[in-house]
Amino acid sequence: MLTLVLPRLVDVSAVSRRSASVVERNVAALKSVYWLLLLSGFVEPLLYLLSIGVGVGALVGDLPLPDGRLVSYAEFVAPAMLASSAMTGALAETTFNFFGKMKYMKLYDGMIATPVRPFEIALGELGWAMLRGSAYSAAFLAVMVALHLTTVARALTALPAAVLVGFAFGALGMAVSTFMRSWQDFDLMGSAQFTLFLFSGTFVPAQAYPTLLHWLVEVTPLYRSVHLIRGVTLGVGGWAWLLDVLYLVAMMAVGLLVASRRMGRLLYP
Amino acid sequence: MKRFGDFVAVDGIDVEVRSGEAFGFLGPNGAGKSSTMRMVGCISPPSGGELRILGMDPVADGPAIRARLGVCPQLDNLDPELTVRENLTVYARYFGIARRAARERADELLDFVQLSERADSKVEPLSGGMKRRLTIARALVNDPEIVLLDEPTTGLDPQARHLVWERLFRLKQQGVTLVLTTHYMDEAEQLCDRLVVMDGGRIVAEGSPRALIERHSTREVVELRFAAESQEPFADKLDGLGERVEVLPDRVLLYVPDGDAAVAEVSALGLNPANVLVRRSGLEDVFLHLTGRTLVD
């Protein structure tokens, strides 16, 4: 894989400049309606946090962590909401919007007639998705600090973790989108996304599931994301986060590679 | 050469376009014109053969070549989320043109294609002719050495077509190399120094418009319309007159060097057509002769 990626990265400055021009296009296209959409992406996880984390949390009481510490249910749920909002924010941009731009707006058909290449389009779109995702994450972390669900220092560490989560899901979503035939196919993706949201140790510790299911859950990407961010916001020590980071970096690399290859095939028939 | 699975879209064509020249690919739909243009635009790798653009290899040097090309595709793919001006400035950024320079260039080009008044409008409400002009302006944003135009005036009204032609002619005068496809014969005659006629992925004729007409048609064409159900019996009597006789459902065409002399001969034969038209032979006659009158899709 490295030999495939390396030659393209040789001309790093040209690649980054051209990817940046794709981001710039999106900034220029930003219109007032879009801001409402951005707002909804932030409000949704906040509503979950308040209704389930705080509301249901009052009934559930405190939860024991693997290291024996007791935390409130809201403290337990908040990082999971952050991880899934990073996922949702990135996916919204790299699935629906990306697919629409490629298939219906024919936007990339115009771009590839310039020096910009499919890999750079993929990188630019992912970068743009992450600007959006990072804004959600930062706002959500601010709320967590305000509600005393984490400390400022931990929140500052959690932000890059959330950004990584966004990058990984964004790249995966883009790769999946290149296989989509029509909007109907996105229903399936929505279901998959919701299933992940419910079962990735978000509301219930994964240890509560039967062993087989537990193992299954542990290899899903959102579980790794929740695990990573929860470890940071709750201040769990050890090296367990390293596995999560490696998992997400690999997911991002594979997603980006598949997406740019598929785009090349679709755009350069 | 270009293959899509078992289908051969472009089956070995051999052309050389010189710098500063206006070169045309003519042919009916499906002749392989657009596939050729996509290969020249470095957005479709050739399946075989050798292709050099500006002395470079389109597969290895795609970005470097595209930086010096302007492309006006058959179907407008303007950015519907941007304004008219932004379509140019944002596109300029894809070429790495500085923001300031991009703005200046955009204003210059909007003026060139007469869209300055619509600069802040969205793309969607523009008429077909305006969109086309904007697409042409966008193709010029990087000051290209070669401009590729795939059917630049298809679907435009006569006014819009003439405006586009006039602008393209000005580009040609500025020394820009134009490569265009068209199936409008008047367009080819107006713009092209040299052209090839393609059919079924191959070249069937090559030369300047004038030379093609001389080689594949006669100087004049006489159109005779007889007041009868069938033109066939009259055509038999005309056999041998001029270089070629072609029978259409509603008229008979005589390909002759001298139209008036031929009309006199027709009268001498005792034939009385209801309608007689003598005209100069054009590229359309060459085109239909070479690629046939049958509709191929």
Coordinates of C-alpha atoms in Angstrom, one line a residue:
Chain A
M1 CA 0.0 0.0 0.0
L2 CA 2.9 2.3 0.8
T3 CA 4.4 2.0 -2.6
L4 CA 1.0 3.0 -4.1
V5 CA 0.6 6.1 -1.9
L6 CA 4.2 7.3 -1.8
P7 CA 4.7 8.5 -5.4
R8 CA 1.5 10.6 -5.1
L9 CA 2.8 12.2 -2.0
V10 CA 6.1 13.2 -3.4
D11 CA 4.7 16.5 -4.7
V12 CA 3.3 17.3 -1.3
S13 CA 2.9 21.1 -1.7
A14 CA 1.1 20.8 -5.1
V15 CA -1.2 18.1 -3.6
S16 CA -2.0 20.1 -0.5
R17 CA -2.6 23.3 -2.5
R18 CA -5.0 21.6 -4.9
S19 CA -6.8 19.9 -2.0
A20 CA -7.1 23.3 -0.3
S21 CA -8.7 24.7 -3.5
V22 CA -11.4 22.0 -3.1
V23 CA -12.0 23.2 0.5
E24 CA -12.1 26.8 -0.7
R25 CA -14.8 25.9 -3.2
N26 CA -16.9 24.6 -0.3
V27 CA -16.3 27.7 1.7
A28 CA -17.5 29.8 -1.3
A29 CA -20.6 27.6 -1.6
L30 CA -21.5 28.0 2.1
K31 CA -24.9 29.6 2.3
S32 CA -27.2 30.6 5.1
V33 CA -29.3 27.5 5.0
Y34 CA -26.2 25.4 5.5
W35 CA -25.6 27.1 8.9
L36 CA -29.0 25.8 10.1
L37 CA -27.8 22.3 9.1
L38 CA -24.6 22.8 11.0
L39 CA -26.6 23.8 14.1
S40 CA -28.7 20.7 13.9
G41 CA -25.6 18.5 13.9
F42 CA -24.6 20.1 17.2
V43 CA -28.0 20.2 18.9
E44 CA -28.8 16.5 18.3
P45 CA -26.1 14.9 20.5
L46 CA -26.8 17.6 23.1
L47 CA -30.4 16.5 23.2
Y48 CA -29.4 12.9 23.7
L49 CA -27.0 13.9 26.4
L50 CA -29.6 15.9 28.3
S51 CA -32.5 13.4 27.9
I52 CA -30.6 10.1 28.3
G53 CA -27.4 11.1 30.1
V54 CA -29.0 13.4 32.6
G55 CA -32.7 12.2 32.5
V56 CA -32.2 8.4 32.4
G57 CA -29.0 8.8 34.3
A58 CA -31.1 10.0 37.3
L59 CA -32.7 6.5 37.3
V60 CA -29.6 4.5 36.5
G61 CA -27.3 6.0 39.1
D62 CA -23.5 5.7 39.1
L63 CA -21.6 3.2 37.0
P64 CA -18.4 1.4 37.9
L65 CA -15.4 1.7 35.5
P66 CA -13.1 -1.2 34.8
D67 CA -10.5 0.3 37.2
G68 CA -13.1 0.4 40.0
R69 CA -13.9 4.1 39.9
L70 CA -17.6 5.2 40.1
V71 CA -18.8 7.8 37.5
S72 CA -22.1 9.3 36.9
Y73 CA -24.2 8.0 34.0
A74 CA -23.9 11.4 32.2
E75 CA -20.1 11.3 32.5
F76 CA -20.3 7.8 31.0
V77 CA -22.6 8.8 28.1
A78 CA -21.2 12.2 27.2
P79 CA -18.0 11.0 25.5
A80 CA -20.0 8.4 23.5
M81 CA -22.3 11.2 22.3
L82 CA -19.2 13.2 21.3
A83 CA -17.8 10.2 19.3
S84 CA -21.0 9.6 17.5
S85 CA -21.5 13.3 16.7
A86 CA -18.0 13.3 15.2
M87 CA -19.0 10.3 13.2
T88 CA -22.4 11.8 12.1
G89 CA -20.9 15.1 11.2
A90 CA -18.2 13.6 9.0
L91 CA -20.5 11.1 7.4
A92 CA -23.1 13.7 6.5
E93 CA -20.5 15.6 4.5
T94 CA -18.7 12.6 2.8
T95 CA -21.8 10.6 2.1
F96 CA -24.9 12.6 1.1
N97 CA -23.2 15.7 0.0
F98 CA -20.3 14.0 -1.6
F99 CA -22.6 11.6 -3.5
G100 CA -24.8 14.5 -4.7
K101 CA -21.8 16.5 -5.8
M102 CA -20.3 13.6 -7.7
K103 CA -23.4 12.0 -9.3
Y104 CA -25.9 14.8 -9.7
M105 CA -24.1 18.1 -9.6
K106 CA -21.2 16.7 -11.8
L107 CA -19.0 18.9 -9.8
Y108 CA -15.9 16.7 -10.0
D109 CA -16.3 16.3 -13.8
G110 CA -15.4 20.0 -14.0
M111 CA -12.6 19.7 -11.4
I112 CA -10.8 16.9 -13.1
A113 CA -10.4 18.9 -16.3
T114 CA -8.0 21.1 -14.2
P115 CA -4.7 19.9 -12.6
V116 CA -6.8 18.7 -9.6
R117 CA -6.7 14.9 -9.3
P118 CA -9.3 12.5 -7.7
F119 CA -7.0 11.8 -4.7
E120 CA -6.8 15.6 -4.1
I121 CA -10.6 15.9 -4.4
A122 CA -11.0 13.1 -1.9
L123 CA -8.5 14.7 0.5
G124 CA -10.1 18.2 0.1
E125 CA -13.6 16.9 0.7
L126 CA -12.4 15.0 3.7
G127 CA -10.6 18.1 5.0
W128 CA -13.7 20.1 4.6
A129 CA -15.8 17.5 6.4
M130 CA -13.4 17.7 9.2
L131 CA -13.7 21.4 9.5
R132 CA -17.4 20.8 10.1
G133 CA -16.8 17.8 12.4
S134 CA -14.3 19.6 14.5
A135 CA -16.6 22.5 15.0
Y136 CA -19.3 20.1 16.4
S137 CA -16.7 18.4 18.6
A138 CA -15.3 21.6 20.0
A139 CA -18.8 23.0 20.9
F140 CA -19.8 19.7 22.5
L141 CA -16.6 19.6 24.6
A142 CA -17.3 23.1 25.8
V143 CA -20.8 21.9 27.0
M144 CA -19.2 18.9 28.7
V145 CA -16.8 21.2 30.6
A146 CA -19.6 23.5 31.5
L147 CA -21.7 20.6 32.9
H148 CA -18.6 19.4 34.8
L149 CA -18.5 16.1 32.8
T150 CA -14.8 16.5 32.1
T151 CA -11.9 18.9 32.8
V152 CA -10.6 21.6 30.5
A153 CA -7.2 19.8 30.1
R154 CA -8.9 16.5 29.2
A155 CA -11.3 18.3 26.8
L156 CA -8.3 19.8 25.0
T157 CA -6.8 16.3 24.6
A158 CA -10.2 14.9 23.5
L159 CA -10.5 17.3 20.7
P160 CA -7.8 15.8 18.5
A161 CA -9.2 12.4 19.3
A162 CA -12.6 13.4 18.1
V163 CA -11.1 14.9 15.0
L164 CA -9.3 11.6 14.3
V165 CA -12.7 9.8 14.7
G166 CA -14.2 12.2 12.2
F167 CA -11.4 11.7 9.7
A168 CA -11.7 7.9 9.9
F169 CA -15.5 7.9 9.5
G170 CA -15.3 10.5 6.8
A171 CA -12.9 8.5 4.7
L172 CA -14.9 5.3 5.2
G173 CA -18.1 7.1 4.3
M174 CA -16.5 8.5 1.1
A175 CA -15.2 5.1 0.1
V176 CA -18.7 3.6 0.7
S177 CA -20.4 6.4 -1.3
T178 CA -18.4 5.6 -4.4
F179 CA -20.2 2.2 -4.5
M180 CA -23.7 3.7 -4.0
R181 CA -26.0 3.5 -7.0
S182 CA -28.8 5.8 -5.9
W183 CA -30.2 7.6 -2.9
Q184 CA -32.1 4.5 -1.8
D185 CA -28.8 2.8 -1.0
F186 CA -28.2 5.4 1.7
D187 CA -31.1 4.1 3.7
L188 CA -29.1 1.0 4.4
M189 CA -26.2 3.1 5.5
G190 CA -28.4 5.1 7.8
S191 CA -29.5 1.8 9.4
A192 CA -26.0 0.7 9.9
Q193 CA -25.1 4.0 11.4
F194 CA -28.0 3.9 13.9
T195 CA -27.1 0.3 14.9
L196 CA -23.6 1.4 15.6
F197 CA -24.9 4.4 17.6
L198 CA -27.0 2.1 19.8
F199 CA -24.6 -0.8 20.4
S200 CA -21.1 0.6 20.5
G201 CA -20.9 0.8 24.3
T202 CA -22.6 4.1 24.0
F203 CA -25.4 3.8 26.5
V204 CA -24.4 0.5 28.1
P205 CA -20.9 -0.8 28.8
A206 CA -20.0 -3.4 26.2
Q207 CA -19.1 -5.8 29.0
A208 CA -22.9 -6.1 29.7
Y209 CA -23.4 -8.0 26.4
P210 CA -23.0 -11.8 26.0
T211 CA -19.4 -12.7 25.2
L212 CA -19.8 -13.3 21.5
L213 CA -21.7 -10.0 21.0
H214 CA -19.2 -8.2 23.2
W215 CA -16.3 -9.3 20.9
L216 CA -18.2 -8.4 17.9
V217 CA -18.9 -4.9 19.3
E218 CA -15.2 -4.4 20.1
V219 CA -14.1 -4.6 16.5
T220 CA -16.6 -2.0 15.2
P221 CA -15.3 1.5 14.5
L222 CA -17.6 3.4 16.7
Y223 CA -16.8 1.2 19.7
R224 CA -13.1 2.0 19.2
S225 CA -14.0 5.7 18.9
V226 CA -16.1 5.7 22.0
H227 CA -13.4 3.8 23.9
L228 CA -10.7 6.3 22.8
I229 CA -12.7 9.4 23.8
R230 CA -14.1 8.0 26.9
G231 CA -10.6 7.0 28.1
V232 CA -9.5 10.6 27.5
T233 CA -12.5 12.5 29.1
L234 CA -12.6 10.2 32.1
G235 CA -8.8 10.2 32.5
V236 CA -8.3 6.4 32.2
G237 CA -4.6 5.6 32.2
G238 CA -2.7 2.9 30.3
W239 CA -1.9 2.2 26.7
A240 CA -5.3 1.0 25.5
W241 CA -5.8 4.1 23.5
L242 CA -3.0 3.2 21.2
L243 CA -4.9 0.4 19.7
D244 CA -7.9 2.7 19.0
V245 CA -5.7 5.3 17.4
L246 CA -4.0 2.7 15.1
Y247 CA -7.4 1.3 14.2
L248 CA -8.7 4.7 13.2
V249 CA -5.6 5.8 11.3
A250 CA -5.7 2.5 9.3
M251 CA -9.4 3.0 8.7
M252 CA -8.8 6.5 7.4
A253 CA -5.9 5.4 5.1
V254 CA -7.8 2.5 3.6
G255 CA -11.0 4.7 3.2
L256 CA -9.0 7.4 1.5
L257 CA -7.2 5.0 -0.8
V258 CA -10.4 3.2 -1.8
A259 CA -12.3 6.4 -2.3
S260 CA -9.6 8.0 -4.6
R261 CA -9.2 4.8 -6.6
R262 CA -12.9 4.4 -7.1
M263 CA -13.3 8.1 -8.0
G264 CA -10.5 7.7 -10.5
R265 CA -12.3 4.8 -12.1
L266 CA -15.7 6.6 -12.1
L267 CA -14.3 10.0 -13.3
Y268 CA -11.7 8.7 -15.8
P269 CA -13.7 6.1 -17.8
Chain B
M1 CA -7.7 4.2 -29.7
K2 CA -10.4 3.9 -27.0
R3 CA -12.2 0.7 -25.9
F4 CA -15.1 0.4 -23.5
G5 CA -15.3 -3.3 -22.8
D6 CA -16.1 -4.9 -26.2
F7 CA -17.1 -1.6 -27.7
V8 CA -14.5 0.3 -29.7
A9 CA -15.3 4.0 -29.5
V10 CA -12.2 5.3 -31.3
D11 CA -10.6 2.8 -33.6
G12 CA -7.2 4.1 -34.4
I13 CA -7.2 7.7 -35.6
D14 CA -4.1 9.5 -36.7
V15 CA -4.1 13.3 -36.5
E16 CA -1.7 16.0 -35.7
V17 CA -2.8 19.5 -34.6
R18 CA -0.4 22.3 -35.1
S19 CA 0.0 25.1 -32.6
G20 CA -2.2 28.1 -33.4
E21 CA -4.5 26.2 -35.7
A22 CA -8.3 25.7 -35.4
F23 CA -8.9 22.0 -35.9
G24 CA -12.3 20.3 -36.1
F25 CA -13.6 16.8 -35.5
L26 CA -16.8 16.3 -37.5
G27 CA -19.0 13.3 -37.4
P28 CA -22.5 12.0 -36.6
N29 CA -23.4 11.1 -33.0
G30 CA -21.4 8.1 -31.9
A31 CA -18.6 8.7 -34.3
G32 CA -16.1 8.9 -31.4
K33 CA -15.6 12.6 -31.3
S34 CA -16.3 13.1 -27.6
S35 CA -14.2 10.0 -26.6
T36 CA -11.3 11.6 -28.6
M37 CA -11.8 14.9 -26.8
R38 CA -11.8 13.2 -23.4
M39 CA -8.5 11.5 -24.3
V40 CA -6.9 14.7 -25.5
G41 CA -8.2 16.4 -22.3
C42 CA -6.3 13.8 -20.2
I43 CA -9.4 12.7 -18.4
S44 CA -9.7 9.3 -20.2
P45 CA -6.6 7.2 -20.7
P46 CA -6.2 5.8 -24.3
S47 CA -6.6 2.0 -24.5
G48 CA -3.9 1.8 -27.1
G49 CA -1.8 3.8 -29.5
E50 CA 0.3 6.9 -28.9
L51 CA -1.0 10.3 -27.7
R52 CA 1.2 13.3 -27.1
I53 CA -0.2 16.6 -25.9
L54 CA 2.1 19.7 -25.8
G55 CA 4.9 17.1 -26.1
M56 CA 3.9 15.3 -23.0
D57 CA 2.3 11.9 -22.1
P58 CA -1.3 12.3 -20.9
V59 CA -1.1 9.4 -18.4
A60 CA 2.1 10.4 -16.7
D61 CA 1.9 14.2 -17.0
G62 CA -1.9 14.7 -16.7
P63 CA -1.8 17.6 -14.2
A64 CA 1.0 19.5 -16.1
I65 CA -0.9 19.1 -19.4
R66 CA -4.3 20.0 -18.0
A67 CA -2.8 23.2 -16.5
R68 CA -2.3 24.4 -20.0
L69 CA -5.6 23.3 -21.5
G70 CA -9.0 24.8 -21.4
V71 CA -11.9 22.5 -21.6
C72 CA -15.5 23.3 -22.7
P73 CA -17.4 20.0 -22.3
Q74 CA -20.4 19.0 -24.3
L75 CA -22.7 19.2 -21.2
D76 CA -22.2 22.2 -19.0
N77 CA -21.0 21.2 -15.6
L78 CA -20.9 24.6 -14.0
D79 CA -21.1 24.7 -10.2
P80 CA -24.7 25.3 -9.4
E81 CA -24.0 26.4 -5.8
L82 CA -21.8 29.3 -6.9
T83 CA -22.5 32.6 -8.6
V84 CA -21.4 33.4 -12.1
R85 CA -18.3 35.2 -11.0
E86 CA -17.5 32.6 -8.3
N87 CA -17.6 29.9 -11.0
L88 CA -14.6 31.6 -12.5
T89 CA -12.7 32.6 -9.4
V90 CA -13.1 29.2 -7.7
Y91 CA -12.1 27.4 -11.0
A92 CA -9.0 29.6 -11.2
R93 CA -8.0 28.4 -7.8
Y94 CA -8.0 24.8 -9.0
F95 CA -5.2 26.0 -11.3
G96 CA -3.4 27.6 -8.4
I97 CA -4.0 31.1 -9.7
A98 CA -3.6 33.7 -6.9
R99 CA -6.9 35.1 -5.5
R100 CA -6.4 38.6 -6.7
A101 CA -5.3 37.6 -10.2
A102 CA -8.3 35.2 -10.3
R103 CA -10.7 38.1 -9.5
E104 CA -9.1 40.3 -12.2
R105 CA -9.2 37.5 -14.8
A106 CA -12.8 36.7 -13.9
D107 CA -13.9 40.3 -14.6
E108 CA -12.0 40.3 -17.8
L109 CA -13.5 37.1 -19.0
L110 CA -17.1 38.1 -18.0
D111 CA -16.6 41.1 -20.1
F112 CA -15.3 39.0 -23.0
V113 CA -18.3 36.7 -23.0
Q114 CA -20.7 39.6 -22.2
L115 CA -21.9 38.3 -18.8
S116 CA -20.7 41.2 -16.6
E117 CA -24.2 42.2 -15.7
R118 CA -25.0 38.7 -14.4
A119 CA -21.8 38.4 -12.4
D120 CA -23.6 38.0 -9.1
S121 CA -26.4 35.9 -10.3
K122 CA -26.7 32.1 -9.6
V123 CA -26.0 29.8 -12.6
E124 CA -29.3 28.1 -12.6
P125 CA -31.5 30.9 -14.0
L126 CA -29.1 31.6 -16.9
S127 CA -30.3 30.8 -20.4
G128 CA -28.6 28.0 -22.3
G129 CA -26.5 30.5 -24.3
M130 CA -25.3 32.3 -21.2
K131 CA -24.3 29.0 -19.5
R132 CA -22.4 28.1 -22.6
R133 CA -20.6 31.4 -22.7
L134 CA -19.8 31.0 -19.0
T135 CA -18.4 27.6 -19.6
I136 CA -16.2 29.0 -22.4
A137 CA -15.1 31.8 -20.1
R138 CA -14.3 29.1 -17.4
A139 CA -12.2 27.2 -20.0
L140 CA -10.1 30.3 -20.6
V141 CA -9.5 31.1 -16.9
N142 CA -5.9 29.7 -17.0
D143 CA -5.0 31.4 -20.2
P144 CA -4.7 28.1 -22.0
E145 CA -2.6 27.3 -25.0
I146 CA -5.1 24.8 -26.3
V147 CA -8.9 25.1 -25.9
L148 CA -10.9 22.0 -26.4
L149 CA -14.6 22.6 -27.3
D150 CA -16.9 19.7 -27.5
E151 CA -19.9 20.8 -29.6
P152 CA -19.7 24.4 -28.4
T153 CA -22.9 25.6 -29.9
T154 CA -25.2 22.6 -29.8
G155 CA -28.6 23.6 -28.5
L156 CA -28.1 27.3 -28.8
D157 CA -30.3 29.8 -30.7
P158 CA -28.8 31.5 -33.8
Q159 CA -27.9 34.7 -31.9
A160 CA -26.1 32.9 -29.2
R161 CA -24.3 30.7 -31.8
H162 CA -23.0 33.7 -33.7
L163 CA -21.8 35.4 -30.5
V164 CA -19.9 32.2 -29.5
W165 CA -18.4 31.9 -33.0
E166 CA -17.3 35.5 -32.9
R167 CA -15.6 35.0 -29.5
L168 CA -13.9 31.8 -30.7
F169 CA -12.7 33.6 -33.8
R170 CA -11.2 36.3 -31.6
L171 CA -9.4 33.6 -29.6
K172 CA -8.0 32.1 -32.8
Q173 CA -6.7 35.5 -33.8
Q174 CA -4.9 35.7 -30.4
G175 CA -3.0 32.6 -31.4
V176 CA -4.9 30.1 -29.2
T177 CA -5.1 26.6 -30.6
L178 CA -8.7 25.5 -30.9
V179 CA -9.7 21.9 -31.1
L180 CA -13.5 21.4 -31.5
T181 CA -16.1 18.9 -32.4
T182 CA -19.2 19.7 -34.1
H183 CA -21.9 18.4 -36.4
Y184 CA -22.8 21.8 -37.7
M185 CA -21.2 22.2 -41.1
D186 CA -21.4 26.0 -41.0
E187 CA -19.6 26.0 -37.7
A188 CA -16.8 23.9 -39.1
E189 CA -16.6 26.1 -42.2
Q190 CA -16.5 29.3 -40.2
L191 CA -14.0 28.2 -37.6
C192 CA -11.8 25.4 -38.7
D193 CA -8.5 25.7 -40.7
R194 CA -8.4 22.0 -41.0
L195 CA -10.7 19.2 -40.0
V196 CA -11.3 15.4 -40.1
V197 CA -14.6 13.7 -40.7
M198 CA -15.1 10.7 -38.3
D199 CA -17.5 7.9 -38.6
G200 CA -17.6 4.7 -36.5
G201 CA -14.5 5.6 -34.6
R202 CA -12.4 6.1 -37.8
I203 CA -11.3 9.0 -39.9
V204 CA -13.0 9.0 -43.3
A205 CA -11.6 12.3 -44.7
E206 CA -9.2 15.0 -43.7
G207 CA -8.3 18.5 -45.0
S208 CA -9.3 22.1 -45.1
P209 CA -13.0 22.7 -45.6
R210 CA -12.4 24.0 -49.1
A211 CA -10.2 21.0 -50.0
L212 CA -12.7 18.5 -48.6
I213 CA -15.5 20.1 -50.7
E214 CA -13.3 20.0 -53.8
R215 CA -12.3 16.4 -53.2
H216 CA -15.6 14.9 -52.1
S217 CA -18.2 17.0 -53.8
T218 CA -18.7 19.1 -56.9
R219 CA -18.6 22.9 -57.1
E220 CA -22.3 23.3 -57.3
V221 CA -25.4 21.3 -56.4
V222 CA -28.7 21.5 -58.3
E223 CA -31.8 20.6 -56.3
L224 CA -34.8 19.6 -58.4
R225 CA -38.2 19.0 -57.0
F226 CA -40.7 17.3 -59.3
A227 CA -44.5 17.6 -58.7
A228 CA -45.0 13.8 -58.5
E229 CA -45.5 11.1 -55.9
S230 CA -42.1 9.6 -56.6
Q231 CA -38.9 11.3 -57.8
E232 CA -37.4 8.0 -58.8
P233 CA -38.6 7.9 -62.5
F234 CA -37.2 11.4 -63.1
A235 CA -33.9 10.5 -61.6
D236 CA -33.5 7.6 -64.1
K237 CA -33.8 10.1 -66.9
L238 CA -31.2 12.4 -65.3
D239 CA -28.7 9.6 -65.0
G240 CA -25.4 10.6 -66.4
L241 CA -25.9 14.2 -65.8
G242 CA -23.1 15.7 -63.7
E243 CA -20.9 13.6 -61.5
R244 CA -23.5 12.1 -59.3
V245 CA -27.3 12.0 -58.9
E246 CA -28.8 11.5 -55.5
V247 CA -32.5 10.7 -55.0
L248 CA -34.2 11.9 -51.8
P249 CA -37.9 11.3 -51.0
D250 CA -38.8 14.9 -52.0
R251 CA -36.2 15.9 -54.5
V252 CA -33.3 15.0 -56.7
L253 CA -29.8 16.3 -56.2
L254 CA -27.4 16.8 -59.1
Y255 CA -23.7 17.2 -58.2
V256 CA -22.3 19.3 -61.1
P257 CA -19.4 21.6 -61.8
D258 CA -21.8 24.2 -63.3
G259 CA -25.3 24.5 -62.0
D260 CA -26.8 26.8 -64.6
A261 CA -25.5 24.6 -67.5
A262 CA -27.0 21.6 -65.8
V263 CA -30.4 23.3 -65.4
A264 CA -30.3 24.0 -69.2
E265 CA -29.6 20.3 -69.8
V266 CA -32.5 19.3 -67.7
S267 CA -34.8 21.5 -69.7
A268 CA -33.3 20.1 -72.9
L269 CA -34.3 16.7 -71.7
G270 CA -37.9 17.9 -71.6
L271 CA -38.2 17.7 -67.8
N272 CA -40.1 20.3 -65.9
P273 CA -39.3 20.3 -62.3
A274 CA -41.7 22.3 -60.0
N275 CA -38.8 23.8 -58.2
V276 CA -35.2 24.4 -59.1
L277 CA -32.4 25.6 -56.8
V278 CA -28.8 26.0 -57.7
R279 CA -26.4 26.4 -54.8
R280 CA -22.7 26.1 -54.0
S281 CA -21.6 22.8 -52.6
G282 CA -20.9 22.9 -48.9
L283 CA -19.3 20.7 -46.1
E284 CA -22.8 19.3 -45.4
D285 CA -22.8 17.7 -48.8
V286 CA -19.3 16.2 -48.1
F287 CA -20.4 15.1 -44.7
L288 CA -23.6 13.4 -45.8
H289 CA -21.8 11.8 -48.8
L290 CA -19.1 10.4 -46.5
T291 CA -21.2 9.3 -43.5
G292 CA -24.4 8.5 -45.2
R293 CA -27.9 9.7 -44.7
T294 CA -29.1 7.0 -42.4
L295 CA -29.7 7.9 -38.9
V296 CA -27.3 6.2 -36.6
D297 CA -27.6 6.5 -32.8

